[in-house]
Amino acid sequence: NSKEKGGNCIQFFNESMRNSFQERLEIEHSLRLAVDKGQFELYFQPKTRMNSVTSMEALLRWKDPQLGYVSPATFIPIAEEIGLILQIDEWSLFMACKQNKEWQDEGLLHVPISVNISAKHFQQDSLIPLIKKALELSGMEPRYLKLEITESVFIKDPLQVAEVIYRLKQLGVLISIDDFGKGYSSMYQLLQLPFDEIKIDRQFITDIHQDEKKALLVKSIFDIAHGLHLNVVAEGVECEAERDRLLQMGCDEIQGYLFSPPVNKDAMRKFLAEADDQLVRVPD
Ligand code: C2E
Ligand code: MG
Ligand code: MG
Ligand code: MG
């Protein structure tokens, strides 16, 4: 069979490339419409310490009428390329702050909300005013906002980014380094800048209980982070064996499908309303 089609291999390759190009155009087009119409939804995934929720991460969901659900892993990089990410992040930020304030006012939860902010945003003068505006509009205290940024923010202009980070800290918001270890290493910046938290990328967490080299590496990251008074979060924890190993090594907080996948606001509200007080404690 494959022999038969052998001669068509190149053609097949072109065909699939053409399809993915068309798919890409379709996503771009639909994404622009979605931004105009605000066709997004926020999901929420807790981070926990000893079965207490310490923070809630807001994760964007987009369901297009034709394309169905498109993963943020697919559409966020496209949005960054075609210049839509600023508006998308703004939407997430405003909605997340508003939701968290609502939960606070209802006495359901008093923890920081974590919002993912694209590296692209750190090249903009508009970031600081945007954060101020989100806090102002929601009425939420700055210490209840945690920004998750990836190491890639440091690629372009580390000095400029450092300045933005200092200004954000002055505002009183918290800063987390997401996907730590995944890409460009920010060990140097990590030693220099006033971050509050690092989140170890899922690739280092998966099967950590079965991989001694992985465990050794992650343990050394924990030790450095703790020496710097940084909170360490493990992302993508899916089973008890992973969690137990991480806790034994000194991991501060856990996030992943084991405790809860990201869920929509109705499901989260129900969960919070039914949870006992100890679960939704106020962090110090
Ligand atoms: P992230 O911030 O590192 O979020 C973690 C991703 O891992 C999320 O994927 C989450 O659903 C998934 N996840 C959580 N626990 C587990 C687990 O136990 N196992 C596995 N396999 N996966 C788990 P999601 O929601 O698809 O988001 C992907 C990425 O898109 C995020 O990675 C973040 O970088 C980006 N993103 C999401 N929302 C926004 C946003 O509003 N603005 C920006 N700039 N980026 C966003
Ligand atoms: Mg994140
Ligand atoms: Mg990750
Ligand atoms: Mg992450």
mmCIF file of C-alpha atoms and ligand atoms in Angstrom:
data_model
loop_
_atom_site.group_PDB
_atom_site.id
_atom_site.type_symbol
_atom_site.label_atom_id
_atom_site.label_comp_id
_atom_site.label_asym_id
_atom_site.label_seq_id
_atom_site.Cartn_x
_atom_site.Cartn_y
_atom_site.Cartn_z
ATOM 1 C CA ASN A 1 0.000 0.000 0.000
ATOM 2 C CA SER A 2 2.674 2.465 1.010
ATOM 3 C CA LYS A 3 4.637 1.333 -2.073
ATOM 4 C CA GLU A 4 1.677 2.205 -4.218
ATOM 5 C CA LYS A 5 1.398 5.663 -2.767
ATOM 6 C CA GLY A 6 5.141 6.153 -2.619
ATOM 7 C CA GLY A 7 5.207 8.442 -5.597
ATOM 8 C CA ASN A 8 2.624 10.696 -4.047
ATOM 9 C CA CYS A 9 4.477 11.339 -0.816
ATOM 10 C CA ILE A 10 5.629 14.791 -1.796
ATOM 11 C CA GLN A 11 2.198 15.709 -3.008
ATOM 12 C CA PHE A 12 0.624 14.518 0.201
ATOM 13 C CA PHE A 13 3.071 16.664 2.139
ATOM 14 C CA ASN A 14 2.133 19.735 0.102
ATOM 15 C CA GLU A 15 -1.521 19.026 0.568
ATOM 16 C CA SER A 16 -1.191 18.886 4.340
ATOM 17 C CA MET A 17 0.860 22.049 4.345
ATOM 18 C CA ARG A 18 -1.779 23.770 2.314
ATOM 19 C CA ASN A 19 -4.395 22.584 4.786
ATOM 20 C CA SER A 20 -2.484 23.822 7.788
ATOM 21 C CA PHE A 21 -1.910 27.157 6.077
ATOM 22 C CA GLN A 22 -5.612 27.457 5.410
ATOM 23 C CA GLU A 23 -6.414 26.336 8.939
ATOM 24 C CA ARG A 24 -4.060 28.993 10.224
ATOM 25 C CA LEU A 25 -5.793 31.706 8.170
ATOM 26 C CA GLU A 26 -9.115 30.467 9.440
ATOM 27 C CA ILE A 27 -7.949 30.670 13.043
ATOM 28 C CA GLU A 28 -6.594 34.195 12.483
ATOM 29 C CA HIS A 29 -9.867 35.326 10.965
ATOM 30 C CA SER A 30 -12.016 33.726 13.661
ATOM 31 C CA LEU A 31 -9.740 35.016 16.403
ATOM 32 C CA ARG A 32 -10.198 38.604 15.231
ATOM 33 C CA LEU A 33 -13.964 38.120 15.343
ATOM 34 C CA ALA A 34 -13.752 36.504 18.781
ATOM 35 C CA VAL A 35 -11.785 39.475 20.117
ATOM 36 C CA ASP A 36 -14.315 41.917 18.679
ATOM 37 C CA LYS A 37 -17.229 40.010 20.153
ATOM 38 C CA GLY A 38 -15.518 38.944 23.384
ATOM 39 C CA GLN A 39 -16.198 35.265 22.661
ATOM 40 C CA PHE A 40 -13.969 33.970 25.412
ATOM 41 C CA GLU A 41 -14.468 32.346 28.744
ATOM 42 C CA LEU A 42 -12.208 32.070 31.762
ATOM 43 C CA TYR A 43 -11.588 28.760 33.479
ATOM 44 C CA PHE A 44 -10.053 28.505 36.906
ATOM 45 C CA GLN A 45 -7.552 26.045 38.334
ATOM 46 C CA PRO A 46 -6.504 26.099 41.996
ATOM 47 C CA LYS A 47 -2.988 25.890 43.365
ATOM 48 C CA THR A 48 -2.953 24.157 46.727
ATOM 49 C CA ARG A 49 -0.873 23.726 49.852
ATOM 50 C CA MET A 50 -1.833 20.947 52.261
ATOM 51 C CA ASN A 51 -5.265 20.785 50.655
ATOM 52 C CA SER A 52 -5.828 24.530 51.045
ATOM 53 C CA VAL A 53 -6.341 26.701 47.999
ATOM 54 C CA THR A 54 -3.549 29.274 47.943
ATOM 55 C CA SER A 55 -4.256 30.859 44.600
ATOM 56 C CA MET A 56 -6.505 30.481 41.580
ATOM 57 C CA GLU A 57 -5.122 30.572 38.032
ATOM 58 C CA ALA A 58 -7.293 32.048 35.287
ATOM 59 C CA LEU A 59 -6.977 30.176 31.982
ATOM 60 C CA LEU A 60 -8.536 31.387 28.774
ATOM 61 C CA ARG A 61 -10.965 29.263 26.770
ATOM 62 C CA TRP A 62 -12.136 30.006 23.248
ATOM 63 C CA LYS A 63 -14.923 28.163 21.509
ATOM 64 C CA ASP A 64 -15.460 29.186 17.919
ATOM 65 C CA PRO A 65 -18.841 28.346 16.341
ATOM 66 C CA GLN A 66 -17.101 26.613 13.387
ATOM 67 C CA LEU A 67 -13.748 25.499 14.736
ATOM 68 C CA GLY A 68 -14.985 24.344 18.134
ATOM 69 C CA TYR A 69 -12.642 24.629 21.120
ATOM 70 C CA VAL A 70 -9.218 25.888 20.135
ATOM 71 C CA SER A 71 -6.458 25.369 22.702
ATOM 72 C CA PRO A 72 -4.686 28.453 24.082
ATOM 73 C CA ALA A 73 -1.459 26.622 23.240
ATOM 74 C CA THR A 74 -2.545 27.081 19.597
ATOM 75 C CA PHE A 75 -4.192 30.488 19.572
ATOM 76 C CA ILE A 76 -2.051 32.448 22.048
ATOM 77 C CA PRO A 77 1.109 32.240 19.873
ATOM 78 C CA ILE A 78 -0.974 33.270 16.844
ATOM 79 C CA ALA A 79 -2.478 36.160 18.783
ATOM 80 C CA GLU A 80 1.046 37.233 19.715
ATOM 81 C CA GLU A 81 2.124 37.204 16.083
ATOM 82 C CA ILE A 82 -0.816 39.101 14.669
ATOM 83 C CA GLY A 83 -0.966 41.688 17.436
ATOM 84 C CA LEU A 84 -4.148 40.576 19.185
ATOM 85 C CA ILE A 85 -2.525 39.440 22.406
ATOM 86 C CA LEU A 86 -2.745 42.825 24.135
ATOM 87 C CA GLN A 87 -6.508 42.898 23.828
ATOM 88 C CA ILE A 88 -6.816 39.241 24.804
ATOM 89 C CA ASP A 89 -4.656 39.628 27.911
ATOM 90 C CA GLU A 90 -6.579 42.756 28.825
ATOM 91 C CA TRP A 91 -9.812 40.802 28.652
ATOM 92 C CA SER A 92 -8.429 37.976 30.821
ATOM 93 C CA LEU A 93 -6.991 40.427 33.318
ATOM 94 C CA PHE A 94 -10.168 42.450 33.760
ATOM 95 C CA MET A 95 -12.413 39.408 33.980
ATOM 96 C CA ALA A 96 -10.096 37.603 36.394
ATOM 97 C CA CYS A 97 -9.870 40.565 38.774
ATOM 98 C CA LYS A 98 -13.608 41.092 38.646
ATOM 99 C CA GLN A 99 -14.310 37.416 39.353
ATOM 100 C CA ASN A 100 -11.866 37.203 42.220
ATOM 101 C CA LYS A 101 -13.285 40.347 43.849
ATOM 102 C CA GLU A 102 -16.739 38.856 43.513
ATOM 103 C CA TRP A 103 -15.666 35.668 45.298
ATOM 104 C CA GLN A 104 -14.059 37.789 48.006
ATOM 105 C CA ASP A 105 -17.153 39.907 48.495
ATOM 106 C CA GLU A 106 -19.250 36.774 48.759
ATOM 107 C CA GLY A 107 -16.872 35.348 51.343
ATOM 108 C CA LEU A 108 -16.123 32.356 49.142
ATOM 109 C CA LEU A 109 -12.389 32.814 48.668
ATOM 110 C CA HIS A 110 -9.611 35.169 49.769
ATOM 111 C CA VAL A 111 -6.566 34.244 47.705
ATOM 112 C CA PRO A 112 -4.666 35.894 44.857
ATOM 113 C CA ILE A 113 -5.850 35.318 41.307
ATOM 114 C CA SER A 114 -3.062 34.381 38.896
ATOM 115 C CA VAL A 115 -3.257 35.817 35.385
ATOM 116 C CA ASN A 116 -0.986 34.809 32.507
ATOM 117 C CA ILE A 117 0.565 37.811 30.800
ATOM 118 C CA SER A 118 2.301 37.447 27.437
ATOM 119 C CA ALA A 119 5.957 38.392 27.105
ATOM 120 C CA LYS A 120 4.793 40.728 24.327
ATOM 121 C CA HIS A 121 3.073 42.809 26.968
ATOM 122 C CA PHE A 122 6.364 43.529 28.695
ATOM 123 C CA GLN A 123 7.554 45.458 25.656
ATOM 124 C CA GLN A 124 4.632 47.863 26.009
ATOM 125 C CA ASP A 125 4.420 51.065 28.018
ATOM 126 C CA SER A 126 0.750 50.272 28.434
ATOM 127 C CA LEU A 127 1.273 47.378 30.865
ATOM 128 C CA ILE A 128 1.529 49.375 34.097
ATOM 129 C CA PRO A 129 -1.487 51.605 33.339
ATOM 130 C CA LEU A 130 -3.407 48.477 32.327
ATOM 131 C CA ILE A 131 -2.716 46.747 35.635
ATOM 132 C CA LYS A 132 -3.691 49.906 37.533
ATOM 133 C CA LYS A 133 -6.904 50.125 35.575
ATOM 134 C CA ALA A 134 -7.808 46.476 36.207
ATOM 135 C CA LEU A 135 -7.296 46.994 39.948
ATOM 136 C CA GLU A 136 -9.248 50.219 39.922
ATOM 137 C CA LEU A 137 -12.188 48.866 37.946
ATOM 138 C CA SER A 138 -12.468 45.687 40.005
ATOM 139 C CA GLY A 139 -11.769 47.321 43.352
ATOM 140 C CA MET A 140 -9.457 44.421 44.184
ATOM 141 C CA GLU A 141 -6.390 45.025 46.361
ATOM 142 C CA PRO A 142 -3.066 44.694 44.481
ATOM 143 C CA ARG A 143 -1.830 41.895 46.747
ATOM 144 C CA TYR A 144 -4.616 39.713 45.361
ATOM 145 C CA LEU A 145 -3.233 39.887 41.836
ATOM 146 C CA LYS A 146 -0.434 37.586 40.735
ATOM 147 C CA LEU A 147 1.020 37.898 37.244
ATOM 148 C CA GLU A 148 2.413 34.753 35.617
ATOM 149 C CA ILE A 149 5.146 35.517 33.131
ATOM 150 C CA THR A 150 7.501 33.161 31.314
ATOM 151 C CA GLU A 151 11.260 33.257 31.090
ATOM 152 C CA SER A 152 10.941 34.451 27.494
ATOM 153 C CA VAL A 153 10.211 37.999 28.734
ATOM 154 C CA PHE A 154 13.945 38.351 29.288
ATOM 155 C CA ILE A 155 15.033 37.530 25.750
ATOM 156 C CA LYS A 156 14.486 40.945 24.213
ATOM 157 C CA ASP A 157 15.436 43.659 26.632
ATOM 158 C CA PRO A 158 16.227 42.332 30.127
ATOM 159 C CA LEU A 159 16.936 45.773 31.602
ATOM 160 C CA GLN A 160 13.674 47.248 30.417
ATOM 161 C CA VAL A 161 11.802 44.194 31.711
ATOM 162 C CA ALA A 162 13.564 44.459 35.066
ATOM 163 C CA GLU A 163 12.343 48.030 35.369
ATOM 164 C CA VAL A 164 8.770 47.002 34.617
ATOM 165 C CA ILE A 165 9.023 44.266 37.237
ATOM 166 C CA TYR A 166 10.224 46.720 39.881
ATOM 167 C CA ARG A 167 7.365 49.049 39.047
ATOM 168 C CA LEU A 168 4.853 46.207 39.292
ATOM 169 C CA LYS A 169 6.262 45.239 42.679
ATOM 170 C CA GLN A 170 5.887 48.855 43.789
ATOM 171 C CA LEU A 171 2.224 48.644 42.899
ATOM 172 C CA GLY A 172 1.993 45.704 45.271
ATOM 173 C CA VAL A 173 1.127 42.938 42.814
ATOM 174 C CA LEU A 174 2.800 39.516 42.961
ATOM 175 C CA ILE A 175 4.941 38.041 40.211
ATOM 176 C CA SER A 176 5.382 34.410 39.266
ATOM 177 C CA ILE A 177 7.735 32.813 36.758
ATOM 178 C CA ASP A 178 5.710 30.283 34.770
ATOM 179 C CA ASP A 179 7.005 27.180 32.963
ATOM 180 C CA PHE A 180 10.323 27.493 34.732
ATOM 181 C CA GLY A 181 13.043 25.445 33.054
ATOM 182 C CA LYS A 182 11.209 25.102 29.785
ATOM 183 C CA GLY A 183 13.082 27.589 27.673
ATOM 184 C CA TYR A 184 15.594 30.308 28.027
ATOM 185 C CA SER A 185 17.096 29.998 31.472
ATOM 186 C CA SER A 186 16.495 32.965 33.718
ATOM 187 C CA MET A 187 18.700 31.782 36.579
ATOM 188 C CA TYR A 188 20.566 35.076 36.496
ATOM 189 C CA GLN A 189 17.433 37.210 36.543
ATOM 190 C CA LEU A 190 16.051 34.896 39.174
ATOM 191 C CA LEU A 191 18.938 35.850 41.413
ATOM 192 C CA GLN A 192 18.465 39.549 40.696
ATOM 193 C CA LEU A 193 14.769 40.303 40.553
ATOM 194 C CA PRO A 194 12.094 40.381 43.246
ATOM 195 C CA PHE A 195 9.851 37.519 42.130
ATOM 196 C CA ASP A 196 7.410 35.920 44.522
ATOM 197 C CA GLU A 197 7.051 32.484 43.007
ATOM 198 C CA ILE A 198 8.366 30.076 40.431
ATOM 199 C CA LYS A 199 6.317 27.381 38.761
ATOM 200 C CA ILE A 200 8.310 24.370 37.643
ATOM 201 C CA ASP A 201 7.312 23.292 34.153
ATOM 202 C CA ARG A 202 5.229 20.150 33.829
ATOM 203 C CA GLN A 203 7.933 18.319 31.863
ATOM 204 C CA PHE A 204 10.048 18.189 35.047
ATOM 205 C CA ILE A 205 7.134 17.025 37.162
ATOM 206 C CA THR A 206 5.691 14.187 35.091
ATOM 207 C CA ASP A 207 6.810 10.808 36.497
ATOM 208 C CA ILE A 208 9.170 12.478 38.941
ATOM 209 C CA HIS A 209 8.635 9.579 41.348
ATOM 210 C CA GLN A 210 10.117 7.221 38.756
ATOM 211 C CA ASP A 211 13.018 9.320 37.547
ATOM 212 C CA GLU A 212 15.866 9.917 39.960
ATOM 213 C CA LYS A 213 17.720 12.340 37.679
ATOM 214 C CA LYS A 214 14.610 14.461 37.276
ATOM 215 C CA ALA A 215 14.072 14.402 41.034
ATOM 216 C CA LEU A 216 17.656 15.481 41.657
ATOM 217 C CA LEU A 217 17.360 18.408 39.263
ATOM 218 C CA VAL A 218 14.029 19.561 40.649
ATOM 219 C CA LYS A 219 15.252 19.242 44.240
ATOM 220 C CA SER A 220 18.187 21.514 43.432
ATOM 221 C CA ILE A 221 15.808 24.092 41.922
ATOM 222 C CA PHE A 222 13.720 23.936 45.108
ATOM 223 C CA ASP A 223 16.793 24.515 47.249
ATOM 224 C CA ILE A 224 17.940 27.523 45.225
ATOM 225 C CA ALA A 225 14.432 28.978 45.180
ATOM 226 C CA HIS A 226 14.039 28.565 48.927
ATOM 227 C CA GLY A 227 17.415 30.160 49.502
ATOM 228 C CA LEU A 228 16.001 33.152 47.665
ATOM 229 C CA HIS A 229 12.728 33.051 49.642
ATOM 230 C CA LEU A 230 10.725 32.149 46.562
ATOM 231 C CA ASN A 231 7.588 30.086 46.687
ATOM 232 C CA VAL A 232 7.822 26.964 44.508
ATOM 233 C CA VAL A 233 4.827 25.548 42.675
ATOM 234 C CA ALA A 234 4.827 22.284 40.722
ATOM 235 C CA GLU A 235 2.533 22.383 37.679
ATOM 236 C CA GLY A 236 0.860 19.445 35.993
ATOM 237 C CA VAL A 237 0.718 17.138 39.009
ATOM 238 C CA GLU A 238 -1.490 14.258 37.919
ATOM 239 C CA CYS A 239 -1.040 11.496 40.458
ATOM 240 C CA GLU A 240 -0.487 10.961 44.170
ATOM 241 C CA ALA A 241 2.927 9.423 43.660
ATOM 242 C CA GLU A 242 4.149 12.600 41.943
ATOM 243 C CA ARG A 243 2.610 14.792 44.631
ATOM 244 C CA ASP A 244 4.065 12.783 47.498
ATOM 245 C CA ARG A 245 7.543 12.848 46.005
ATOM 246 C CA LEU A 246 7.327 16.610 45.420
ATOM 247 C CA LEU A 247 6.116 17.348 48.942
ATOM 248 C CA GLN A 248 8.830 15.143 50.393
ATOM 249 C CA MET A 249 11.387 17.235 48.473
ATOM 250 C CA GLY A 250 9.998 20.472 49.905
ATOM 251 C CA CYS A 251 7.660 21.693 47.167
ATOM 252 C CA ASP A 252 5.422 24.472 48.548
ATOM 253 C CA GLU A 253 2.403 24.261 46.292
ATOM 254 C CA ILE A 254 0.839 21.803 43.880
ATOM 255 C CA GLN A 255 -1.262 22.432 40.785
ATOM 256 C CA GLY A 256 -2.640 19.877 38.377
ATOM 257 C CA TYR A 257 -5.390 17.488 37.403
ATOM 258 C CA LEU A 258 -4.864 15.502 40.632
ATOM 259 C CA PHE A 259 -6.506 18.221 42.711
ATOM 260 C CA SER A 260 -8.592 19.819 39.967
ATOM 261 C CA PRO A 261 -8.523 20.512 36.225
ATOM 262 C CA PRO A 262 -9.411 24.053 35.137
ATOM 263 C CA VAL A 263 -13.195 24.503 35.446
ATOM 264 C CA ASN A 264 -15.626 27.252 34.510
ATOM 265 C CA LYS A 265 -16.850 29.855 36.981
ATOM 266 C CA ASP A 266 -20.124 28.119 37.789
ATOM 267 C CA ALA A 267 -18.382 24.863 38.618
ATOM 268 C CA MET A 268 -15.798 26.771 40.655
ATOM 269 C CA ARG A 269 -18.430 28.694 42.570
ATOM 270 C CA LYS A 270 -20.226 25.470 43.419
ATOM 271 C CA PHE A 271 -16.959 23.894 44.532
ATOM 272 C CA LEU A 272 -16.104 26.915 46.712
ATOM 273 C CA ALA A 273 -19.558 27.118 48.229
ATOM 274 C CA GLU A 274 -19.463 23.441 49.197
ATOM 275 C CA ALA A 275 -15.856 23.398 50.401
ATOM 276 C CA ASP A 276 -15.164 23.654 54.112
ATOM 277 C CA ASP A 277 -13.568 26.849 55.430
ATOM 278 C CA GLN A 278 -10.179 25.313 55.900
ATOM 279 C CA LEU A 279 -9.858 24.723 52.168
ATOM 280 C CA VAL A 280 -10.267 28.363 51.213
ATOM 281 C CA ARG A 281 -8.091 29.842 53.916
ATOM 282 C CA VAL A 282 -6.716 33.374 53.808
ATOM 283 C CA PRO A 283 -2.972 33.317 53.097
ATOM 284 C CA ASP A 284 -0.732 35.348 55.400
HETATM 285 P P1 C2E B 1 0.225 27.677 31.623
HETATM 286 O O1 C2E B 1 -0.031 29.025 32.184
HETATM 287 O O2 C2E B 1 1.535 27.044 31.937
HETATM 288 O O3 C2E B 1 -0.980 26.779 32.126
HETATM 289 C C1 C2E B 1 -0.876 25.405 32.395
HETATM 290 C C2 C2E B 1 -1.526 24.570 31.327
HETATM 291 O O4 C2E B 1 -1.484 23.191 31.717
HETATM 292 C C3 C2E B 1 -2.999 24.866 31.111
HETATM 293 O O5 C2E B 1 -3.267 24.598 29.749
HETATM 294 C C4 C2E B 1 -3.697 23.817 31.999
HETATM 295 O O6 C2E B 1 -4.999 23.525 31.573
HETATM 296 C C5 C2E B 1 -2.780 22.650 31.805
HETATM 297 N N1 C2E B 1 -2.770 21.739 32.954
HETATM 298 C C6 C2E B 1 -3.051 22.016 34.251
HETATM 299 N N2 C2E B 1 -2.896 20.922 35.020
HETATM 300 C C7 C2E B 1 -2.506 19.923 34.204
HETATM 301 C C8 C2E B 1 -2.186 18.531 34.421
HETATM 302 O O7 C2E B 1 -2.224 17.998 35.524
HETATM 303 N N3 C2E B 1 -1.805 17.814 33.310
HETATM 304 C C9 C2E B 1 -1.751 18.366 32.066
HETATM 305 N N4 C2E B 1 -1.403 17.588 31.051
HETATM 306 N N5 C2E B 1 -2.045 19.676 31.838
HETATM 307 C C10 C2E B 1 -2.410 20.434 32.891
HETATM 308 P P2 C2E B 1 -4.162 25.587 28.890
HETATM 309 O O8 C2E B 1 -5.302 26.074 29.702
HETATM 310 O O9 C2E B 1 -4.432 24.885 27.614
HETATM 311 O O10 C2E B 1 -3.201 26.824 28.625
HETATM 312 C C11 C2E B 1 -2.025 26.698 27.887
HETATM 313 C C12 C2E B 1 -1.186 27.930 27.999
HETATM 314 O O11 C2E B 1 -1.840 29.047 27.350
HETATM 315 C C13 C2E B 1 -0.954 28.412 29.422
HETATM 316 O O12 C2E B 1 0.074 27.667 30.019
HETATM 317 C C14 C2E B 1 -0.617 29.867 29.209
HETATM 318 O O13 C2E B 1 0.746 30.014 28.878
HETATM 319 C C15 C2E B 1 -1.445 30.225 27.992
HETATM 320 N N6 C2E B 1 -2.620 31.009 28.412
HETATM 321 C C16 C2E B 1 -3.819 30.604 28.909
HETATM 322 N N7 C2E B 1 -4.622 31.676 29.167
HETATM 323 C C17 C2E B 1 -3.904 32.792 28.846
HETATM 324 C C18 C2E B 1 -4.158 34.213 28.899
HETATM 325 O O14 C2E B 1 -5.223 34.700 29.322
HETATM 326 N N8 C2E B 1 -3.157 35.047 28.459
HETATM 327 C C19 C2E B 1 -1.955 34.542 28.004
HETATM 328 N N9 C2E B 1 -1.022 35.427 27.586
HETATM 329 N N10 C2E B 1 -1.681 33.229 27.957
HETATM 330 C C20 C2E B 1 -2.634 32.364 28.377
HETATM 331 MG MG MG B 2 0.295 29.925 33.936
HETATM 332 MG MG MG B 3 4.018 24.539 31.562
HETATM 333 MG MG MG B 4 2.774 26.946 33.299
#
